[in-house]
C-alpha atoms as an extended CHARMM CRD file, in Angstrom:
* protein
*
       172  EXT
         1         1  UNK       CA              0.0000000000        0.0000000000        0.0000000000  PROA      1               0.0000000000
         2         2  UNK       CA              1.5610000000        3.2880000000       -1.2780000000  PROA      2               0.0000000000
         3         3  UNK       CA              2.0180000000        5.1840000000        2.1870000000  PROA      3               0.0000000000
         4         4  UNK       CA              0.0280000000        8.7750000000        1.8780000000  PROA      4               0.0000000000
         5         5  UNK       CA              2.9840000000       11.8130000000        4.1340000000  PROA      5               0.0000000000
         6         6  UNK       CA              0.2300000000       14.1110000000        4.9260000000  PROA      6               0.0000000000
         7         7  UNK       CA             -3.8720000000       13.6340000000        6.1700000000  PROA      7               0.0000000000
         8         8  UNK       CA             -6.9000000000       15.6100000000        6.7280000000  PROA      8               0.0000000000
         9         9  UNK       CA             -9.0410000000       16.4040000000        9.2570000000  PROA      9               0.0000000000
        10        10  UNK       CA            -12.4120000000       17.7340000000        8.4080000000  PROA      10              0.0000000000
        11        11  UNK       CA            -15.1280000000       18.6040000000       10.8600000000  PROA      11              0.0000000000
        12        12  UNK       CA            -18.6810000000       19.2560000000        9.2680000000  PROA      12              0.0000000000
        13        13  UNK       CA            -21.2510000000       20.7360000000       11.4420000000  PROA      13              0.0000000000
        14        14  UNK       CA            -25.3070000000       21.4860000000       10.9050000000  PROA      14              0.0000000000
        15        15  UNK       CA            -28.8430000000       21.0120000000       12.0280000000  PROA      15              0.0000000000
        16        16  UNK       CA            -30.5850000000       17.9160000000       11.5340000000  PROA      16              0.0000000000
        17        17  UNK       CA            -31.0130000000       17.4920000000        7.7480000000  PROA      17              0.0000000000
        18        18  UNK       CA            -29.0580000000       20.3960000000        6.5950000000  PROA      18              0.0000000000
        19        19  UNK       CA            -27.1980000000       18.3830000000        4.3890000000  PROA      19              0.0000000000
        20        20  UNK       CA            -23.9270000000       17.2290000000        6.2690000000  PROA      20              0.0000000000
        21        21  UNK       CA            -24.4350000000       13.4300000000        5.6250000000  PROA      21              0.0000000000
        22        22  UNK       CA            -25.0420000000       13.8430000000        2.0550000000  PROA      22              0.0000000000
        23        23  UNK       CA            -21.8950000000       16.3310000000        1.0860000000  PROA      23              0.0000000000
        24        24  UNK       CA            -19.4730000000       13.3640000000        3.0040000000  PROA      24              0.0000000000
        25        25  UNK       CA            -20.8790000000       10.4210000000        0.7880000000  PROA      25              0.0000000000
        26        26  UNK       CA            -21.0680000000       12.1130000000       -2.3220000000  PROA      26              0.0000000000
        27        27  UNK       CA            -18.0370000000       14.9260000000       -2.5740000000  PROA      27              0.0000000000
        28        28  UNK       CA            -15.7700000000       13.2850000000        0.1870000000  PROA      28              0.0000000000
        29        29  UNK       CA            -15.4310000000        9.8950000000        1.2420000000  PROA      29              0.0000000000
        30        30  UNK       CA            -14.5370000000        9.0380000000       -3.1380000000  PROA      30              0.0000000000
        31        31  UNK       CA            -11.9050000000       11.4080000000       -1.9090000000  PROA      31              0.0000000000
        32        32  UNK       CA            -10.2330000000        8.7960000000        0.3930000000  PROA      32              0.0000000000
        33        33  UNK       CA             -9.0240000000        5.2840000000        0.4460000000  PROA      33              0.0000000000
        34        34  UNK       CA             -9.3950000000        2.2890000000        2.2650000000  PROA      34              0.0000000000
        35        35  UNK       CA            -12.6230000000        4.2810000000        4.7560000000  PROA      35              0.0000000000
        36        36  UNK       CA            -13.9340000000        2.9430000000        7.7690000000  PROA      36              0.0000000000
        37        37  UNK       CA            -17.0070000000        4.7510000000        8.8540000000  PROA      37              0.0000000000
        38        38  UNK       CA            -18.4780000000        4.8010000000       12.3220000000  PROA      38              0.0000000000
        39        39  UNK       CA            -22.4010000000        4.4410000000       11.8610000000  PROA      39              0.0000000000
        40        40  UNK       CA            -24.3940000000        3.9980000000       14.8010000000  PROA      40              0.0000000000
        41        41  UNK       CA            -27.5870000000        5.0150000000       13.3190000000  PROA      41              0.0000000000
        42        42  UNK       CA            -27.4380000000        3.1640000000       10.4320000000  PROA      42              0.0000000000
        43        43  UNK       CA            -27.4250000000        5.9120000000        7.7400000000  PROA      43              0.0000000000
        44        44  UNK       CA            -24.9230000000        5.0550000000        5.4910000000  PROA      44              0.0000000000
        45        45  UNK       CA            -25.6340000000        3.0010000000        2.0100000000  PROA      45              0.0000000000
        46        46  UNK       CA            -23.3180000000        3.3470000000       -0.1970000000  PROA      46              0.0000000000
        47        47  UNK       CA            -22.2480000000        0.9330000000       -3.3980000000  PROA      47              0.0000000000
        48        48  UNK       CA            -19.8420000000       -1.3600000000       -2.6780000000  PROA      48              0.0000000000
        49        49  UNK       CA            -19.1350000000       -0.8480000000        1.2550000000  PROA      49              0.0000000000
        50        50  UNK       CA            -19.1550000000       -3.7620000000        3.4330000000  PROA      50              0.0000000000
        51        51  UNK       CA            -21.1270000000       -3.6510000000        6.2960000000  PROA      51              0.0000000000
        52        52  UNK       CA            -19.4990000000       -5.2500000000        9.8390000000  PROA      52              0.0000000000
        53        53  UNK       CA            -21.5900000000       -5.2480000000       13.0830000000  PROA      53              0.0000000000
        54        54  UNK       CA            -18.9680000000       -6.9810000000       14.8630000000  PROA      54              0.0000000000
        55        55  UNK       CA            -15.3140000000       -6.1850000000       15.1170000000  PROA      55              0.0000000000
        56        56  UNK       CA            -13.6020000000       -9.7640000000       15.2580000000  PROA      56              0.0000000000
        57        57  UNK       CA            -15.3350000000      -10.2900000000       11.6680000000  PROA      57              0.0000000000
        58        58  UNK       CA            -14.0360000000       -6.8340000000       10.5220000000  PROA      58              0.0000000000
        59        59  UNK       CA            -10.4000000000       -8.1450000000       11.7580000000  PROA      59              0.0000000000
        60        60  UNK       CA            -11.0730000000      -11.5340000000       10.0990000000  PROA      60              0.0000000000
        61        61  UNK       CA            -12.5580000000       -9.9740000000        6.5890000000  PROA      61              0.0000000000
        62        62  UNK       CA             -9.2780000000       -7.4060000000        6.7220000000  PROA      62              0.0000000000
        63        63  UNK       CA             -6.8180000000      -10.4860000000        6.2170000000  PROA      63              0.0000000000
        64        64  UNK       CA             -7.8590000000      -10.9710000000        2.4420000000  PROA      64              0.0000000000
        65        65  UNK       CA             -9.4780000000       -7.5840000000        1.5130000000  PROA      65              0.0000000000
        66        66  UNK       CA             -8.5010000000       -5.6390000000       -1.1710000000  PROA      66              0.0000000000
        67        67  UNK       CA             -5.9710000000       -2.5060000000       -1.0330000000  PROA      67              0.0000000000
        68        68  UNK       CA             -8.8610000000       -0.0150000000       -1.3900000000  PROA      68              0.0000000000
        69        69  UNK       CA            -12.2220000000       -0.2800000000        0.6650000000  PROA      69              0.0000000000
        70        70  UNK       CA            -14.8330000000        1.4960000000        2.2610000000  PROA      70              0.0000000000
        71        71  UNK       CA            -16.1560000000       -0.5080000000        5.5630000000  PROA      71              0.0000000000
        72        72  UNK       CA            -19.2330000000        0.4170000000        7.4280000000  PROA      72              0.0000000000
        73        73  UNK       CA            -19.0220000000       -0.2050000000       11.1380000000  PROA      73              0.0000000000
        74        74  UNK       CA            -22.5480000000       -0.4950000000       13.2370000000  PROA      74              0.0000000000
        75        75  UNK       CA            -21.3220000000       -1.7580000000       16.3170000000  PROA      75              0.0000000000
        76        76  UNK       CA            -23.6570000000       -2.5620000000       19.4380000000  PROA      76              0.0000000000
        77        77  UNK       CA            -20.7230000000       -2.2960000000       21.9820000000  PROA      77              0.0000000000
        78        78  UNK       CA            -18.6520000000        1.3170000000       22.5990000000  PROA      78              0.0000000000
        79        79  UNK       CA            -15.5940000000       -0.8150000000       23.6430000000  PROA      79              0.0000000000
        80        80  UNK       CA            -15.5400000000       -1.7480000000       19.7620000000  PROA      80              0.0000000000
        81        81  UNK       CA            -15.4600000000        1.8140000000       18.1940000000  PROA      81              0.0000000000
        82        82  UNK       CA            -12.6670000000        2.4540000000       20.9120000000  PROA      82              0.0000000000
        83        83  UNK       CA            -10.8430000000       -1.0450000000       19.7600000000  PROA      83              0.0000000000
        84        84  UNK       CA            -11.6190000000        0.3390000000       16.4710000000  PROA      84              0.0000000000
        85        85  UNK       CA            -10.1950000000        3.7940000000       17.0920000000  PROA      85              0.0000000000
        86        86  UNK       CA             -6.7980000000        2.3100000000       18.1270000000  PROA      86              0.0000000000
        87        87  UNK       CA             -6.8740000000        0.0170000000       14.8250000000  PROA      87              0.0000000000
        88        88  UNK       CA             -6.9890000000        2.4420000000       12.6680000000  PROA      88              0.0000000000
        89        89  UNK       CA             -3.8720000000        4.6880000000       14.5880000000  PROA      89              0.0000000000
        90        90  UNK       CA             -2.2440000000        1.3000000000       14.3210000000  PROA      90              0.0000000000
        91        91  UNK       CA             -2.6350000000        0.3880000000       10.7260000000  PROA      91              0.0000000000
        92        92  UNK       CA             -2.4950000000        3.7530000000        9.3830000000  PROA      92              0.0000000000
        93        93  UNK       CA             -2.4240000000        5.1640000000        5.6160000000  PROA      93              0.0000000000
        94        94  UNK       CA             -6.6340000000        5.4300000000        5.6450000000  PROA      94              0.0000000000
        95        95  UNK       CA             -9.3980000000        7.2020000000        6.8780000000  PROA      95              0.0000000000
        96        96  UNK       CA            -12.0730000000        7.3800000000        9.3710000000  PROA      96              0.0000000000
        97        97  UNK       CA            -15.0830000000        8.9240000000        9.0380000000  PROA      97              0.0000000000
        98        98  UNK       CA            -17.0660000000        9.7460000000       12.6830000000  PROA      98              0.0000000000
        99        99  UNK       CA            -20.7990000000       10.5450000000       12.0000000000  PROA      99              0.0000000000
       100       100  UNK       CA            -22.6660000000       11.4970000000       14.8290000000  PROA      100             0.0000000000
       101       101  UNK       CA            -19.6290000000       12.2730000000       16.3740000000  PROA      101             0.0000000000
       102       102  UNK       CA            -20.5270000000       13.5290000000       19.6280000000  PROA      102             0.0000000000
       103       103  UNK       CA            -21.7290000000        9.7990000000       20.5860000000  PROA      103             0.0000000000
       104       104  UNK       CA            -17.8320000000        9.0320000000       20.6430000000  PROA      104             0.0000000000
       105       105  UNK       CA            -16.8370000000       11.7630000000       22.5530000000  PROA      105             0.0000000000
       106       106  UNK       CA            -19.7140000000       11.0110000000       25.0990000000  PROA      106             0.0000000000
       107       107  UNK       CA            -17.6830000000        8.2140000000       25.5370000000  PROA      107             0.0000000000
       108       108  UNK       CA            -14.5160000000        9.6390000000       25.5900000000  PROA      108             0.0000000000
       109       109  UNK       CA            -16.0670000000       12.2290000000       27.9390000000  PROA      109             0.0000000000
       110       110  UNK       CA            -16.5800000000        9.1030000000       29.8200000000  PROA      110             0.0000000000
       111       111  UNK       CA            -13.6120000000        6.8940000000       29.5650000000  PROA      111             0.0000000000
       112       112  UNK       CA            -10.7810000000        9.1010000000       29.1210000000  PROA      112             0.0000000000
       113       113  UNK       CA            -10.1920000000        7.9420000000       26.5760000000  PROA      113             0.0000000000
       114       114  UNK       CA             -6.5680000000        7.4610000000       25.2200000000  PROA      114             0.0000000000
       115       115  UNK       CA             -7.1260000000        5.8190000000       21.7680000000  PROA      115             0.0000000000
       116       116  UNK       CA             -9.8240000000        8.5770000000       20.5210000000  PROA      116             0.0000000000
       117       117  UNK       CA             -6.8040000000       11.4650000000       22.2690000000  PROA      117             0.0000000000
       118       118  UNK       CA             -4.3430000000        9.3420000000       20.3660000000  PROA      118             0.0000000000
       119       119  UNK       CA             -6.1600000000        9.3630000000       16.8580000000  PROA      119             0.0000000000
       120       120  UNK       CA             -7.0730000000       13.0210000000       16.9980000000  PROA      120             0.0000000000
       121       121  UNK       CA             -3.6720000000       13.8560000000       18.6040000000  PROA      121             0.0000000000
       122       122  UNK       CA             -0.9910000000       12.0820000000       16.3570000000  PROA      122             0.0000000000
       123       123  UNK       CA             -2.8110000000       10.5510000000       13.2660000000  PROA      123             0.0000000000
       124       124  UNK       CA             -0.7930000000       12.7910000000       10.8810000000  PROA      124             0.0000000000
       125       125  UNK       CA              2.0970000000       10.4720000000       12.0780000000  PROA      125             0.0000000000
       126       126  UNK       CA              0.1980000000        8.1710000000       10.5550000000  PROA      126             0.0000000000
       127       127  UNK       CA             -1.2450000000        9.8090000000        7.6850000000  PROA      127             0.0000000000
       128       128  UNK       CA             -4.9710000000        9.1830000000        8.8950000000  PROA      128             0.0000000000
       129       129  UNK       CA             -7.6410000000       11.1940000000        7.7200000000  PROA      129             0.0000000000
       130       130  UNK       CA            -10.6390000000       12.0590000000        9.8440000000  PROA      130             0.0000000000
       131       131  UNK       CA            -13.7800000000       13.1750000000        8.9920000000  PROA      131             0.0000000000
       132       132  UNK       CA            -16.3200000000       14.2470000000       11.8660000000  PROA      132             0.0000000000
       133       133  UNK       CA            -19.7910000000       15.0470000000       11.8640000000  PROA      133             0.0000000000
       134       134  UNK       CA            -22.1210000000       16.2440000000       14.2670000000  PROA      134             0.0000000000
       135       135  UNK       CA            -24.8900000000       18.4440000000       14.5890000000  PROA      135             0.0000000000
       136       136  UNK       CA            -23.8100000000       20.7660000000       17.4630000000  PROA      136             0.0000000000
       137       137  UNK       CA            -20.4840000000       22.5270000000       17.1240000000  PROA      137             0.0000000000
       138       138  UNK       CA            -20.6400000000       23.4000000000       20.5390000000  PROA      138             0.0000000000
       139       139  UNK       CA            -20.0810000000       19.6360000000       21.7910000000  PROA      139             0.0000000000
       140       140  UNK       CA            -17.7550000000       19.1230000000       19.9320000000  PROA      140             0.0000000000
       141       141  UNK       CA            -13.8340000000       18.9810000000       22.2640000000  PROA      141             0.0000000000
       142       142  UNK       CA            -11.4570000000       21.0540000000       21.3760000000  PROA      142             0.0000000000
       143       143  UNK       CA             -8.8200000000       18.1210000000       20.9600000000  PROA      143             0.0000000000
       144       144  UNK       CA            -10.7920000000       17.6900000000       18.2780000000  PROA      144             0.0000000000
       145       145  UNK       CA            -11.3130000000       21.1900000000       16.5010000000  PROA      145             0.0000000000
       146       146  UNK       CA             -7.8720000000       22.3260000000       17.6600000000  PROA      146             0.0000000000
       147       147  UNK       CA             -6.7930000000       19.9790000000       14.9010000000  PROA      147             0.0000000000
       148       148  UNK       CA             -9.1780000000       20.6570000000       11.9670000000  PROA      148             0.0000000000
       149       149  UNK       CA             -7.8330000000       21.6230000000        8.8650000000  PROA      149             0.0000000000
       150       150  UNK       CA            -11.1800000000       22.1360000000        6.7730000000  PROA      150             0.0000000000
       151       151  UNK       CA            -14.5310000000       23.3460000000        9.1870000000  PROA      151             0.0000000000
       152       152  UNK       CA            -17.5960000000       23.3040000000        7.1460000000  PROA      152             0.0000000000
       153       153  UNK       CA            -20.7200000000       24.8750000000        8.8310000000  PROA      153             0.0000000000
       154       154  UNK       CA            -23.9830000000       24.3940000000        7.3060000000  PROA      154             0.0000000000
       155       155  UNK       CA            -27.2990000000       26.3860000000        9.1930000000  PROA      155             0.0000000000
       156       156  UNK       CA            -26.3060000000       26.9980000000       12.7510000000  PROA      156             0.0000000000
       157       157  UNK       CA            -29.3930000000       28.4240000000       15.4110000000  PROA      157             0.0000000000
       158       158  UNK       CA            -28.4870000000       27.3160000000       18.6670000000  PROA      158             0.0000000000
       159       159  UNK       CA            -27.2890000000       30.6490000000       20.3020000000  PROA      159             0.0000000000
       160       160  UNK       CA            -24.0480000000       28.1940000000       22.0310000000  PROA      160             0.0000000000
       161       161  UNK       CA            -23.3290000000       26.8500000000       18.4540000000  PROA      161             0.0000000000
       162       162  UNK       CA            -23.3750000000       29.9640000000       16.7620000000  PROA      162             0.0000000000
       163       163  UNK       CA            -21.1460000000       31.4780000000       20.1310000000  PROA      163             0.0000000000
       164       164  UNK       CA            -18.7910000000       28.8100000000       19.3760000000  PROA      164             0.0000000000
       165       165  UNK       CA            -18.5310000000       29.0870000000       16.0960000000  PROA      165             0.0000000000
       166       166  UNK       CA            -17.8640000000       33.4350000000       16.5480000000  PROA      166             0.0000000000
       167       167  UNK       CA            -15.4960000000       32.8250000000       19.5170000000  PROA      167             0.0000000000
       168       168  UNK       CA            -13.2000000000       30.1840000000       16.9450000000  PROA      168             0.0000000000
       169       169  UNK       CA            -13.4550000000       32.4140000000       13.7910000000  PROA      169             0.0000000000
       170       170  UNK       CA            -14.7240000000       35.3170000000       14.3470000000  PROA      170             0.0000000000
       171       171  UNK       CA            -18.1400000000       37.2770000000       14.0090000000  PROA      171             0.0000000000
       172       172  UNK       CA            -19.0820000000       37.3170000000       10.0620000000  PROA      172             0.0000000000
């Protein structure tokens, strides 16, 4: 696998149905290579992802898959997205796309965390992109955001969101 020097880490933000979903299927998950997204709601179809509700399988299915690959966690347990978090650090050279991100950082809110701190800490060590989306920019840790290269806001009208939002770039 051709190793990637540099990664991304994107943070889209928006009310319910504003669109946020919908802009990282179509213009930027064909972007990346060999994706693993984090779906606990079960909103992602896309054309030729695989779909793993366990982790062990995921683990088991990685040992023959093909170079390039989208995969489509919807895990029952937290401990797995955290196993998964660490995976991905580990392996490296791919990308990891958090929707509904703020039920990961409930639990690393919860746990402390050190694989999530890890990933959003160090993964341009190991060129892994991120992509995390959530519907409240407020909630959002700044671990995280402190890290963002690309912020895309779509409609904001919480008064802490839109706060946020002024305090990190500014009144427009």
């Amino acid at each position: 696998v051709k190793q990637v020097r540099h990664n991304k880490i994107i943070y889209v933000v928006g009310r319910k149905g504003s669109g946020k979903s919908h802009l990282v299927k179509t213009s930027l998950i064909p972007k990346f290579h060999r994706v693993y997204i984090c779906d606990p709601n079960a909103e992602y179809i896309l054309d030729g992802a695989h779909i793993f509700t366990d982790l062990d399988v995921l683990l088991d299915w990685l040992k023959e898959s093909p170079e390039d690959y989208v995969v489509i966690c919807r895990f029952d347990d937290d401990l797995e997205y955290k196993l998964l978090f660490r995976w991905v650090y580990q392996l490296g050279n791919c990308s990891i796309v958090m929707e509904e991100m703020n039920f990961y950082v409930e639990i690393f809110l919860r746990t402390e965390d050190e694989d999530f701190k890890r990933l959003t800490r160090y993964s341009r060590h190991r060129s892994v992109n991120i992509i995390g989306i959530c519907q409240r920019a407020a909630d959002t840790p700044k671990l995280f955001t402190s890290q963002c290269d690309t912020f895309i806001s779509f409609v904001q009208s919480e008064p802490r969101d839109l706060d946020y939002i002024a305090d990190r770039f500014g009144d427009a």
